[in-house]
Amino acid sequence: MSQSDQRKPKHGIPESPRRARAWVPVVVGVAVTVIVVLAVVVAAVRMGPSTNEAKHSLLPHQHKSSAPAVQPGRGVVAAAVPKTPSAKPVAVTVANRVKAVGAPPGVLSAHIMDAATGETLYQSGQNTPLIPASNTKVMTAVALLDSTDAGHRYTTKVVADGSALTLVGGGDPYLRSTASDKYPEYPSMEQLAKSTAAALKKAGTTSVTVSYDDTLFSGPAWNSTWPADNYASEVTPITALWVDEGMVKNNPWARNKTPAVMATNTFISQLRSAGIKVTGSATRHKASESDKQIAAVQSIPVEDIITRTLQESDNSAAEVLSRQMALASGKPGSFAGASQALKEHLTNLGAWQDGAGFQDGSGLSRGNRITAAMLSHVWQKVLTTPKLQPVTNAVPVSRVSGTLEKRFSDPSTAAARGVVHAKTGSLNGVISMSGWLRDADGRILIASFIINQTDGSARTWLDAVYGTVAGCGCTR
């Protein structure tokens, strides 16, 4: 799901895709103990940007932080770590704060814990499997990082057998059609076409045929649990080859039904513009291992892809990452393979519960089921496991970025502004939110909520809950 975290769903469809919104690059703070990790997170929050620093732009912008700056895959820069408050929150105090907000507007699964100790501070229906909406994306992101090293990039390439070219999709969800010098530098089909043309001219080849290979992913491109009439503007048919997420130019709500063909035609047009004659039309063809690679472009690092996906609640990108996770886990790159792999990762992390299940990786499916306790357990793993830590600051920040940029506007929830890092979720009758926050005592608390059979008032209720917990001096 996406921006409908901010808007009321209509006709039962989930949130609309969020484009032109700010997002926060990943800040990875790796430490050898739980206390060190959590203290780095506290430092990052304390020194984070004020709410008026969020800018609307077509591409992401930098998010200031005092946590160690890390270039993906290049190691950690040491930093002084302040002491974590020693006073521990009292469970009854936290629980009373939540109860004072009033009864939840729907069926609730909720869990709040102290991140450092794992102590439960509040729970209600915490083991009840409910529809999680876009909080499914948290699980997908964590499983992907559990199976893929930070810094990994996905390659889109062109291979040749004589004058027969094959464009091979590598499953880059953010491959652009045209180049841009704005940060971050997403790879583009235009760059690939120019590199291909240069290689062909160097070899004395001026006329070619072009086919495409999108066989990295398998199985159906459209999930059988997604209603085609309602979700057509929410997610692109999933393929390992597309540009601009398959969206039709000048119409952000229209998505191409055959995005791999669209991407190939874009490549052909750009190849012709670069002086290469292309005969025939694009056909589907699996590249041979004997074909020679003549050009390639690589995606931004996987942790940066995750950040944009979670910030924008991008359904299409999440489904591509879900299949990449399946492949990295030794499963087929399909909806079924991804569901199997996700269960295995959550089981290995000790977070799986009976009754849970996944039918997709984005949260669009109403057949997904998880519990608040599962979410909290996963978030504690994220905060305390270096390999998973890119997710820590990948999610939106209250009143600063992503789908939380416009939340917590009521003065009564002011305590939550800038200190809540959480993933939102929204489907018809479903509202969810999970992540971590810093309370008034400086402790890091994990808060996970899923509400089913509800309406838009659940957002207001959740804002009030997060606000009261963030403002709590809960050590007494």
Short mmCIF file of C-alpha atoms in Angstrom, two decimals:
data_model
loop_
_atom_site.label_atom_id
_atom_site.label_comp_id
_atom_site.label_asym_id
_atom_site.label_seq_id
_atom_site.Cartn_x
_atom_site.Cartn_y
_atom_site.Cartn_z
CA MET A 1 0.00 0.00 0.00
CA SER A 2 0.90 3.59 -0.29
CA GLN A 3 -0.45 7.03 0.21
CA SER A 4 -3.92 5.94 1.19
CA ASP A 5 -2.32 5.61 4.60
CA GLN A 6 -3.13 9.32 4.41
CA ARG A 7 -6.43 9.10 2.60
CA LYS A 8 -9.67 7.24 3.12
CA PRO A 9 -9.82 4.21 0.80
CA LYS A 10 -12.57 4.32 -1.80
CA HIS A 11 -14.42 1.42 -3.38
CA GLY A 12 -12.55 -0.92 -1.06
CA ILE A 13 -9.16 -0.30 -2.66
CA PRO A 14 -5.98 0.28 -0.71
CA GLU A 15 -3.85 3.36 -0.60
CA SER A 16 -2.79 5.04 -3.84
CA PRO A 17 0.84 5.02 -4.99
CA ARG A 18 2.93 7.74 -3.40
CA ARG A 19 5.31 9.44 -5.82
CA ALA A 20 6.89 12.92 -5.40
CA ARG A 21 7.35 12.42 -1.68
CA ALA A 22 10.40 12.74 0.52
CA TRP A 23 12.08 9.68 1.87
CA VAL A 24 14.94 9.07 4.23
CA PRO A 25 18.18 7.37 3.19
CA VAL A 26 19.34 4.51 5.28
CA VAL A 27 21.51 5.16 8.34
CA VAL A 28 23.08 1.99 9.66
CA GLY A 29 24.39 1.96 13.23
CA VAL A 30 26.10 -1.36 13.89
CA ALA A 31 27.06 -2.18 17.46
CA VAL A 32 28.20 -5.22 19.41
CA THR A 33 25.62 -5.07 22.19
CA VAL A 34 21.94 -4.33 22.48
CA ILE A 35 22.58 -1.23 24.60
CA VAL A 36 25.01 0.24 22.10
CA VAL A 37 22.61 -0.35 19.20
CA LEU A 38 19.70 1.24 20.98
CA ALA A 39 21.77 4.19 22.15
CA VAL A 40 22.82 4.91 18.57
CA VAL A 41 19.15 4.91 17.57
CA VAL A 42 18.34 7.35 20.40
CA ALA A 43 21.12 9.63 19.23
CA ALA A 44 19.80 9.53 15.67
CA VAL A 45 16.32 10.52 16.80
CA ARG A 46 17.49 13.31 19.13
CA MET A 47 19.52 14.95 16.41
CA GLY A 48 17.03 14.33 13.59
CA PRO A 49 15.52 17.08 11.47
CA SER A 50 12.71 19.35 12.61
CA THR A 51 9.32 18.78 11.03
CA ASN A 52 9.76 21.66 8.60
CA GLU A 53 12.78 19.99 6.99
CA ALA A 54 10.63 17.59 4.96
CA LYS A 55 10.56 18.65 1.31
CA HIS A 56 8.38 17.49 -1.55
CA SER A 57 10.54 16.28 -4.43
CA LEU A 58 10.50 13.76 -7.24
CA LEU A 59 13.51 12.03 -5.73
CA PRO A 60 14.55 11.29 -2.14
CA HIS A 61 16.55 13.74 -0.05
CA GLN A 62 19.02 13.41 2.81
CA HIS A 63 17.82 13.00 6.38
CA LYS A 64 20.21 14.48 8.94
CA SER A 65 21.25 12.34 11.85
CA SER A 66 24.00 12.12 14.42
CA ALA A 67 24.26 8.37 13.95
CA PRO A 68 27.37 7.15 12.09
CA ALA A 69 27.12 7.80 8.36
CA VAL A 70 27.65 4.67 6.32
CA GLN A 71 28.13 4.19 2.62
CA PRO A 72 26.31 0.97 1.71
CA GLY A 73 28.68 -1.96 1.90
CA ARG A 74 31.67 0.21 2.91
CA GLY A 75 31.81 -0.23 6.67
CA VAL A 76 30.87 1.71 9.78
CA VAL A 77 32.27 4.99 11.02
CA ALA A 78 32.83 4.97 14.78
CA ALA A 79 30.86 7.48 16.89
CA ALA A 80 30.51 8.37 20.54
CA VAL A 81 27.46 6.66 22.06
CA PRO A 82 25.51 8.32 24.87
CA LYS A 83 24.28 6.32 27.81
CA THR A 84 20.89 4.67 27.58
CA PRO A 85 18.58 5.71 30.44
CA SER A 86 18.77 3.07 33.12
CA ALA A 87 15.27 3.58 34.51
CA LYS A 88 12.87 1.04 33.05
CA PRO A 89 9.25 1.77 32.13
CA VAL A 90 6.58 0.31 34.38
CA ALA A 91 4.13 -1.90 32.50
CA VAL A 92 1.06 -0.82 34.44
CA THR A 93 1.84 2.84 33.76
CA VAL A 94 2.14 2.26 30.01
CA ALA A 95 -1.00 0.12 29.97
CA ASN A 96 -2.99 2.73 31.85
CA ARG A 97 -1.86 5.40 29.39
CA VAL A 98 -3.12 3.34 26.46
CA LYS A 99 -6.40 2.48 28.17
CA ALA A 100 -6.99 6.15 28.94
CA VAL A 101 -7.21 6.87 25.21
CA GLY A 102 -10.41 4.84 25.08
CA ALA A 103 -11.63 1.67 23.45
CA PRO A 104 -10.12 0.85 20.05
CA PRO A 105 -12.54 1.29 17.12
CA GLY A 106 -12.47 -2.32 15.90
CA VAL A 107 -10.89 -5.72 16.48
CA LEU A 108 -7.45 -5.12 17.98
CA SER A 109 -4.12 -6.92 18.07
CA ALA A 110 -1.64 -4.77 20.03
CA HIS A 111 1.72 -5.16 21.70
CA ILE A 112 4.18 -2.69 23.27
CA MET A 113 7.56 -3.75 24.64
CA ASP A 114 10.76 -2.27 26.02
CA ALA A 115 13.25 -2.76 23.19
CA ALA A 116 16.25 -3.26 25.46
CA THR A 117 14.74 -5.81 27.83
CA GLY A 118 11.97 -7.37 25.73
CA GLU A 119 9.55 -6.80 28.62
CA THR A 120 5.91 -6.53 27.56
CA LEU A 121 4.45 -3.19 28.66
CA TYR A 122 1.00 -3.49 27.08
CA GLN A 123 -0.85 -6.16 25.17
CA SER A 124 -4.34 -6.79 23.89
CA GLY A 125 -5.17 -9.55 21.43
CA GLN A 126 -1.45 -9.66 20.73
CA ASN A 127 -1.59 -13.26 19.43
CA THR A 128 -4.69 -12.80 17.27
CA PRO A 129 -3.87 -13.11 13.56
CA LEU A 130 -5.40 -10.18 11.65
CA ILE A 131 -5.10 -8.61 8.20
CA PRO A 132 -1.97 -6.42 8.47
CA ALA A 133 -2.24 -4.35 5.26
CA SER A 134 1.10 -2.65 4.46
CA ASN A 135 2.82 -3.80 7.63
CA THR A 136 3.42 -6.91 5.54
CA LYS A 137 6.15 -4.83 3.86
CA VAL A 138 8.10 -4.76 7.15
CA MET A 139 8.23 -8.55 7.13
CA THR A 140 9.28 -8.60 3.47
CA ALA A 141 12.07 -6.07 4.05
CA VAL A 142 13.42 -7.92 7.07
CA ALA A 143 13.39 -11.27 5.28
CA LEU A 144 15.15 -9.72 2.29
CA LEU A 145 17.97 -8.35 4.45
CA ASP A 146 18.13 -11.67 6.28
CA SER A 147 18.94 -13.31 2.94
CA THR A 148 20.81 -10.54 1.10
CA ASP A 149 23.86 -8.52 2.14
CA ALA A 150 23.60 -4.75 2.35
CA GLY A 151 25.19 -3.14 -0.68
CA HIS A 152 23.85 -5.76 -3.08
CA ARG A 153 22.66 -4.40 -6.44
CA TYR A 154 20.42 -5.83 -9.16
CA THR A 155 21.72 -5.86 -12.75
CA THR A 156 19.83 -5.16 -15.97
CA LYS A 157 21.94 -6.20 -18.95
CA VAL A 158 22.11 -6.65 -22.69
CA VAL A 159 23.62 -9.82 -24.17
CA ALA A 160 24.35 -10.58 -27.78
CA ASP A 161 24.48 -13.57 -30.08
CA GLY A 162 25.92 -11.96 -33.18
CA SER A 163 23.52 -9.16 -34.11
CA ALA A 164 20.68 -10.63 -32.04
CA LEU A 165 20.36 -8.73 -28.77
CA THR A 166 18.49 -9.80 -25.65
CA LEU A 167 17.52 -7.35 -22.94
CA VAL A 168 17.69 -9.27 -19.66
CA GLY A 169 15.69 -8.07 -16.66
CA GLY A 170 17.39 -8.33 -13.28
CA GLY A 171 14.45 -7.34 -11.08
CA ASP A 172 15.36 -3.70 -10.41
CA PRO A 173 12.12 -2.10 -9.18
CA TYR A 174 13.34 1.46 -9.73
CA LEU A 175 14.93 1.28 -13.18
CA ARG A 176 14.08 4.54 -14.94
CA SER A 177 13.31 5.12 -18.60
CA THR A 178 15.52 8.22 -18.84
CA ALA A 179 18.64 9.32 -16.98
CA SER A 180 18.67 11.92 -14.22
CA ASP A 181 21.55 13.60 -12.40
CA LYS A 182 19.50 14.00 -9.22
CA TYR A 183 20.30 12.02 -6.07
CA PRO A 184 20.13 9.10 -5.83
CA GLU A 185 21.42 8.17 -9.27
CA TYR A 186 18.90 5.54 -10.35
CA PRO A 187 20.03 3.54 -13.39
CA SER A 188 18.12 4.13 -16.61
CA MET A 189 17.26 2.36 -19.82
CA GLU A 190 18.64 5.40 -21.63
CA GLN A 191 22.08 4.79 -20.10
CA LEU A 192 21.87 1.11 -21.02
CA ALA A 193 20.89 1.93 -24.62
CA LYS A 194 23.77 4.39 -25.03
CA SER A 195 26.29 1.89 -23.64
CA THR A 196 24.88 -0.81 -25.92
CA ALA A 197 25.09 1.46 -28.96
CA ALA A 198 28.69 2.35 -28.16
CA ALA A 199 29.65 -1.33 -27.85
CA LEU A 200 27.89 -2.21 -31.13
CA LYS A 201 29.55 0.61 -33.06
CA LYS A 202 32.94 -0.38 -31.69
CA ALA A 203 32.33 -3.90 -33.03
CA GLY A 204 31.18 -2.53 -36.38
CA THR A 205 27.54 -3.59 -35.90
CA THR A 206 24.89 -1.09 -36.96
CA SER A 207 21.77 -3.28 -37.39
CA VAL A 208 20.29 -5.64 -34.77
CA THR A 209 17.18 -7.43 -33.59
CA VAL A 210 16.02 -7.09 -29.98
CA SER A 211 14.22 -9.58 -27.75
CA TYR A 212 13.68 -9.58 -24.01
CA ASP A 213 14.21 -12.04 -21.15
CA ASP A 214 12.06 -11.54 -18.05
CA THR A 215 12.35 -15.14 -16.84
CA LEU A 216 14.15 -14.32 -13.57
CA PHE A 217 10.73 -14.36 -11.91
CA SER A 218 8.27 -17.20 -12.39
CA GLY A 219 4.60 -17.91 -11.84
CA PRO A 220 1.71 -15.54 -12.53
CA ALA A 221 2.38 -11.80 -12.76
CA TRP A 222 -0.90 -10.96 -11.02
CA ASN A 223 -1.89 -12.31 -7.62
CA SER A 224 -5.18 -14.23 -7.71
CA THR A 225 -6.27 -12.54 -4.45
CA TRP A 226 -6.04 -9.05 -5.99
CA PRO A 227 -9.31 -7.85 -7.56
CA ALA A 228 -8.30 -6.63 -11.02
CA ASP A 229 -10.93 -3.90 -11.16
CA ASN A 230 -9.94 -2.33 -7.83
CA TYR A 231 -6.17 -2.85 -7.80
CA ALA A 232 -5.34 -1.98 -11.41
CA SER A 233 -4.06 1.47 -10.37
CA GLU A 234 -2.38 0.21 -7.20
CA VAL A 235 0.15 -2.32 -8.47
CA THR A 236 1.82 -3.24 -11.75
CA PRO A 237 1.82 -6.86 -13.01
CA ILE A 238 5.02 -8.21 -11.46
CA THR A 239 7.95 -8.83 -13.77
CA ALA A 240 11.74 -8.80 -13.59
CA LEU A 241 11.88 -6.18 -16.35
CA TRP A 242 10.20 -2.78 -16.39
CA VAL A 243 10.93 0.94 -16.43
CA ASP A 244 9.22 3.58 -14.28
CA GLU A 245 7.38 0.71 -12.53
CA GLY A 246 5.35 0.20 -15.69
CA MET A 247 3.47 3.45 -15.20
CA VAL A 248 2.15 5.21 -18.27
CA LYS A 249 3.79 8.57 -18.92
CA ASN A 250 1.77 11.61 -17.79
CA ASN A 251 -0.78 9.40 -16.05
CA PRO A 252 0.35 8.28 -12.56
CA TRP A 253 -2.73 6.10 -12.10
CA ALA A 254 -2.35 4.09 -15.31
CA ARG A 255 -0.11 1.00 -15.34
CA ASN A 256 0.94 -0.95 -18.41
CA LYS A 257 -0.44 -4.49 -18.58
CA THR A 258 2.75 -5.80 -20.23
CA PRO A 259 5.53 -3.77 -18.56
CA ALA A 260 8.35 -5.95 -19.93
CA VAL A 261 7.24 -5.20 -23.50
CA MET A 262 6.94 -1.52 -22.62
CA ALA A 263 10.49 -1.52 -21.23
CA THR A 264 11.85 -3.29 -24.33
CA ASN A 265 10.14 -0.86 -26.69
CA THR A 266 11.65 2.00 -24.68
CA PHE A 267 15.08 0.41 -25.10
CA ILE A 268 14.55 -0.06 -28.86
CA SER A 269 13.50 3.54 -29.32
CA GLN A 270 16.54 4.78 -27.39
CA LEU A 271 18.84 2.43 -29.31
CA ARG A 272 17.56 3.87 -32.58
CA SER A 273 18.11 7.40 -31.26
CA ALA A 274 21.72 6.38 -30.56
CA GLY A 275 22.23 5.47 -34.23
CA ILE A 276 21.51 1.73 -34.26
CA LYS A 277 19.04 0.23 -36.73
CA VAL A 278 16.60 -2.21 -35.07
CA THR A 279 14.62 -4.56 -37.30
CA GLY A 280 11.54 -6.51 -36.31
CA SER A 281 9.60 -6.15 -33.07
CA ALA A 282 10.28 -7.13 -29.47
CA THR A 283 9.77 -10.83 -28.73
CA ARG A 284 10.22 -12.85 -25.56
CA HIS A 285 13.33 -15.03 -25.60
CA LYS A 286 15.38 -16.65 -22.84
CA ALA A 287 19.01 -15.62 -23.12
CA SER A 288 21.62 -18.34 -23.56
CA GLU A 289 24.56 -18.75 -21.21
CA SER A 290 26.79 -18.52 -24.27
CA ASP A 291 25.51 -15.03 -25.14
CA LYS A 292 28.06 -12.26 -24.64
CA GLN A 293 27.25 -9.40 -22.26
CA ILE A 294 27.88 -6.09 -24.00
CA ALA A 295 26.30 -3.57 -21.58
CA ALA A 296 24.75 -3.38 -18.11
CA VAL A 297 23.42 -1.01 -15.45
CA GLN A 298 23.08 -1.69 -11.74
CA SER A 299 20.40 -0.68 -9.25
CA ILE A 300 20.98 1.44 -6.18
CA PRO A 301 21.93 -0.72 -3.13
CA VAL A 302 19.24 -2.99 -1.79
CA GLU A 303 18.99 -1.13 1.52
CA ASP A 304 18.25 2.11 -0.34
CA ILE A 305 15.59 0.35 -2.40
CA ILE A 306 14.03 -0.87 0.85
CA THR A 307 14.02 2.64 2.25
CA ARG A 308 12.16 4.11 -0.70
CA THR A 309 9.75 1.18 -0.77
CA LEU A 310 8.84 1.57 2.92
CA GLN A 311 8.76 5.37 2.85
CA GLU A 312 6.36 5.44 -0.08
CA SER A 313 4.60 2.20 0.84
CA ASP A 314 5.23 1.14 -2.75
CA ASN A 315 3.23 -1.97 -3.59
CA SER A 316 4.91 -2.78 -6.90
CA ALA A 317 8.45 -2.42 -5.56
CA ALA A 318 7.56 -4.48 -2.50
CA GLU A 319 6.37 -7.35 -4.69
CA VAL A 320 9.58 -7.24 -6.74
CA LEU A 321 11.64 -7.28 -3.53
CA SER A 322 9.52 -10.15 -2.25
CA ARG A 323 10.51 -12.23 -5.27
CA GLN A 324 14.15 -11.21 -4.92
CA MET A 325 13.94 -12.41 -1.32
CA ALA A 326 12.52 -15.74 -2.49
CA LEU A 327 15.33 -16.23 -5.00
CA ALA A 328 17.99 -15.28 -2.44
CA SER A 329 16.44 -17.87 -0.12
CA GLY A 330 16.62 -20.66 -2.67
CA LYS A 331 12.91 -20.55 -3.57
CA PRO A 332 11.18 -19.86 -6.88
CA GLY A 333 10.76 -16.18 -7.68
CA SER A 334 6.97 -16.36 -7.51
CA PHE A 335 4.17 -15.41 -5.13
CA ALA A 336 4.16 -18.96 -3.73
CA GLY A 337 7.94 -19.11 -3.43
CA ALA A 338 8.04 -15.76 -1.65
CA SER A 339 5.37 -16.84 0.84
CA GLN A 340 7.31 -20.01 1.65
CA ALA A 341 10.57 -18.12 2.06
CA LEU A 342 8.98 -15.46 4.27
CA LYS A 343 7.60 -18.08 6.63
CA GLU A 344 11.03 -19.74 6.86
CA HIS A 345 12.78 -16.46 7.69
CA LEU A 346 10.26 -15.49 10.34
CA THR A 347 10.48 -18.98 11.83
CA ASN A 348 14.28 -18.75 11.98
CA LEU A 349 13.96 -15.34 13.65
CA GLY A 350 11.64 -16.85 16.24
CA ALA A 351 8.75 -14.65 15.13
CA TRP A 352 6.38 -17.12 13.46
CA GLN A 353 3.05 -17.95 15.11
CA ASP A 354 0.37 -20.48 14.26
CA GLY A 355 -2.44 -18.94 12.26
CA ALA A 356 -0.17 -16.56 10.39
CA GLY A 357 0.16 -16.67 6.62
CA PHE A 358 1.08 -14.62 3.57
CA GLN A 359 -0.32 -14.48 0.06
CA ASP A 360 1.79 -11.56 -1.14
CA GLY A 361 4.71 -9.38 -0.05
CA SER A 362 3.08 -5.94 -0.18
CA GLY A 363 0.04 -6.37 2.04
CA LEU A 364 -2.53 -5.84 -0.71
CA SER A 365 -4.01 -9.29 -0.17
CA ARG A 366 -6.78 -9.61 2.37
CA GLY A 367 -5.66 -13.20 2.87
CA ASN A 368 -2.52 -12.17 4.80
CA ARG A 369 -2.55 -12.78 8.55
CA ILE A 370 -0.04 -11.75 11.22
CA THR A 371 -0.16 -10.74 14.88
CA ALA A 372 1.04 -7.69 16.77
CA ALA A 373 3.33 -9.94 18.80
CA MET A 374 5.01 -11.09 15.58
CA LEU A 375 5.58 -7.51 14.51
CA SER A 376 7.06 -6.55 17.87
CA HIS A 377 9.37 -9.54 17.84
CA VAL A 378 10.57 -8.67 14.34
CA TRP A 379 11.15 -5.04 15.32
CA GLN A 380 13.25 -6.10 18.31
CA LYS A 381 15.34 -8.24 15.95
CA VAL A 382 15.73 -5.25 13.63
CA LEU A 383 16.93 -3.01 16.47
CA THR A 384 19.40 -5.54 17.83
CA THR A 385 20.72 -7.36 14.74
CA PRO A 386 23.32 -5.49 12.65
CA LYS A 387 22.39 -7.29 9.42
CA LEU A 388 18.77 -6.12 9.73
CA GLN A 389 19.43 -2.60 10.94
CA PRO A 390 18.86 -0.77 7.64
CA VAL A 391 15.12 -1.19 8.34
CA THR A 392 15.52 0.82 11.57
CA ASN A 393 15.57 4.20 9.84
CA ALA A 394 13.97 3.11 6.58
CA VAL A 395 10.41 3.64 7.79
CA PRO A 396 8.60 7.01 7.90
CA VAL A 397 9.17 9.46 10.77
CA SER A 398 6.25 11.25 12.42
CA ARG A 399 5.61 14.74 10.95
CA VAL A 400 8.80 14.41 8.90
CA SER A 401 8.57 11.89 6.09
CA GLY A 402 6.66 9.33 4.09
CA THR A 403 3.19 8.23 5.12
CA LEU A 404 3.68 9.78 8.59
CA GLU A 405 4.47 13.24 7.28
CA LYS A 406 0.94 14.54 7.85
CA ARG A 407 0.06 12.43 10.89
CA PHE A 408 0.08 13.66 14.52
CA SER A 409 -1.27 17.08 13.53
CA ASP A 410 -3.49 17.43 16.60
CA PRO A 411 -1.79 19.34 19.45
CA SER A 412 -2.66 16.50 21.83
CA THR A 413 -0.31 14.21 19.92
CA ALA A 414 2.61 16.67 19.77
CA ALA A 415 4.80 14.46 21.98
CA ALA A 416 4.98 11.92 19.16
CA ARG A 417 6.33 14.32 16.54
CA GLY A 418 9.78 13.40 15.28
CA VAL A 419 10.23 10.46 17.66
CA VAL A 420 7.99 7.79 16.09
CA HIS A 421 9.56 5.63 13.35
CA ALA A 422 6.82 3.37 12.02
CA LYS A 423 5.24 1.66 9.03
CA THR A 424 1.60 2.41 8.40
CA GLY A 425 -0.98 0.28 6.65
CA SER A 426 -4.45 0.75 5.24
CA LEU A 427 -7.06 -1.33 3.46
CA ASN A 428 -10.82 -1.06 3.53
CA GLY A 429 -11.68 -1.83 7.17
CA VAL A 430 -8.00 -2.28 8.13
CA ILE A 431 -5.57 0.13 9.81
CA SER A 432 -2.14 -0.90 11.10
CA MET A 433 1.02 0.70 12.44
CA SER A 434 4.23 -0.69 13.90
CA GLY A 435 7.74 0.46 14.68
CA TRP A 436 9.72 2.10 17.44
CA LEU A 437 9.64 5.34 19.38
CA ARG A 438 11.57 7.23 22.07
CA ASP A 439 9.52 8.03 25.17
CA ALA A 440 9.94 11.03 27.46
CA ASP A 441 12.48 9.11 29.56
CA GLY A 442 14.66 8.40 26.52
CA ARG A 443 13.82 4.70 26.38
CA ILE A 444 13.20 2.98 23.05
CA LEU A 445 9.81 1.27 22.98
CA ILE A 446 8.45 -1.00 20.26
CA ALA A 447 4.76 -0.49 19.48
CA SER A 448 2.73 -2.71 17.13
CA PHE A 449 -0.98 -2.31 16.34
CA ILE A 450 -3.32 -3.99 13.86
CA ILE A 451 -7.01 -3.03 13.79
CA ASN A 452 -9.59 -4.85 11.65
CA GLN A 453 -13.30 -4.19 11.11
CA THR A 454 -12.68 -0.49 11.55
CA ASP A 455 -12.90 2.86 9.78
CA GLY A 456 -10.81 5.99 9.43
CA SER A 457 -11.23 6.83 13.12
CA ALA A 458 -8.65 4.14 13.88
CA ARG A 459 -5.91 6.46 12.58
CA THR A 460 -6.96 9.13 15.08
CA TRP A 461 -7.02 6.54 17.86
CA LEU A 462 -3.56 5.25 16.93
CA ASP A 463 -2.13 8.78 16.79
CA ALA A 464 -3.48 9.37 20.29
CA VAL A 465 -1.98 6.11 21.57
CA TYR A 466 1.46 6.76 20.09
CA GLY A 467 1.30 10.34 21.32
CA THR A 468 0.48 9.40 24.90
CA VAL A 469 3.14 6.66 25.01
CA ALA A 470 5.79 8.94 23.48
CA GLY A 471 5.00 11.62 26.06
CA CYS A 472 4.98 9.21 28.96
CA GLY A 473 7.42 9.37 31.82
CA CYS A 474 6.56 5.74 32.37
CA THR A 475 9.23 4.78 34.91
CA ARG A 476 6.85 5.21 37.82
#
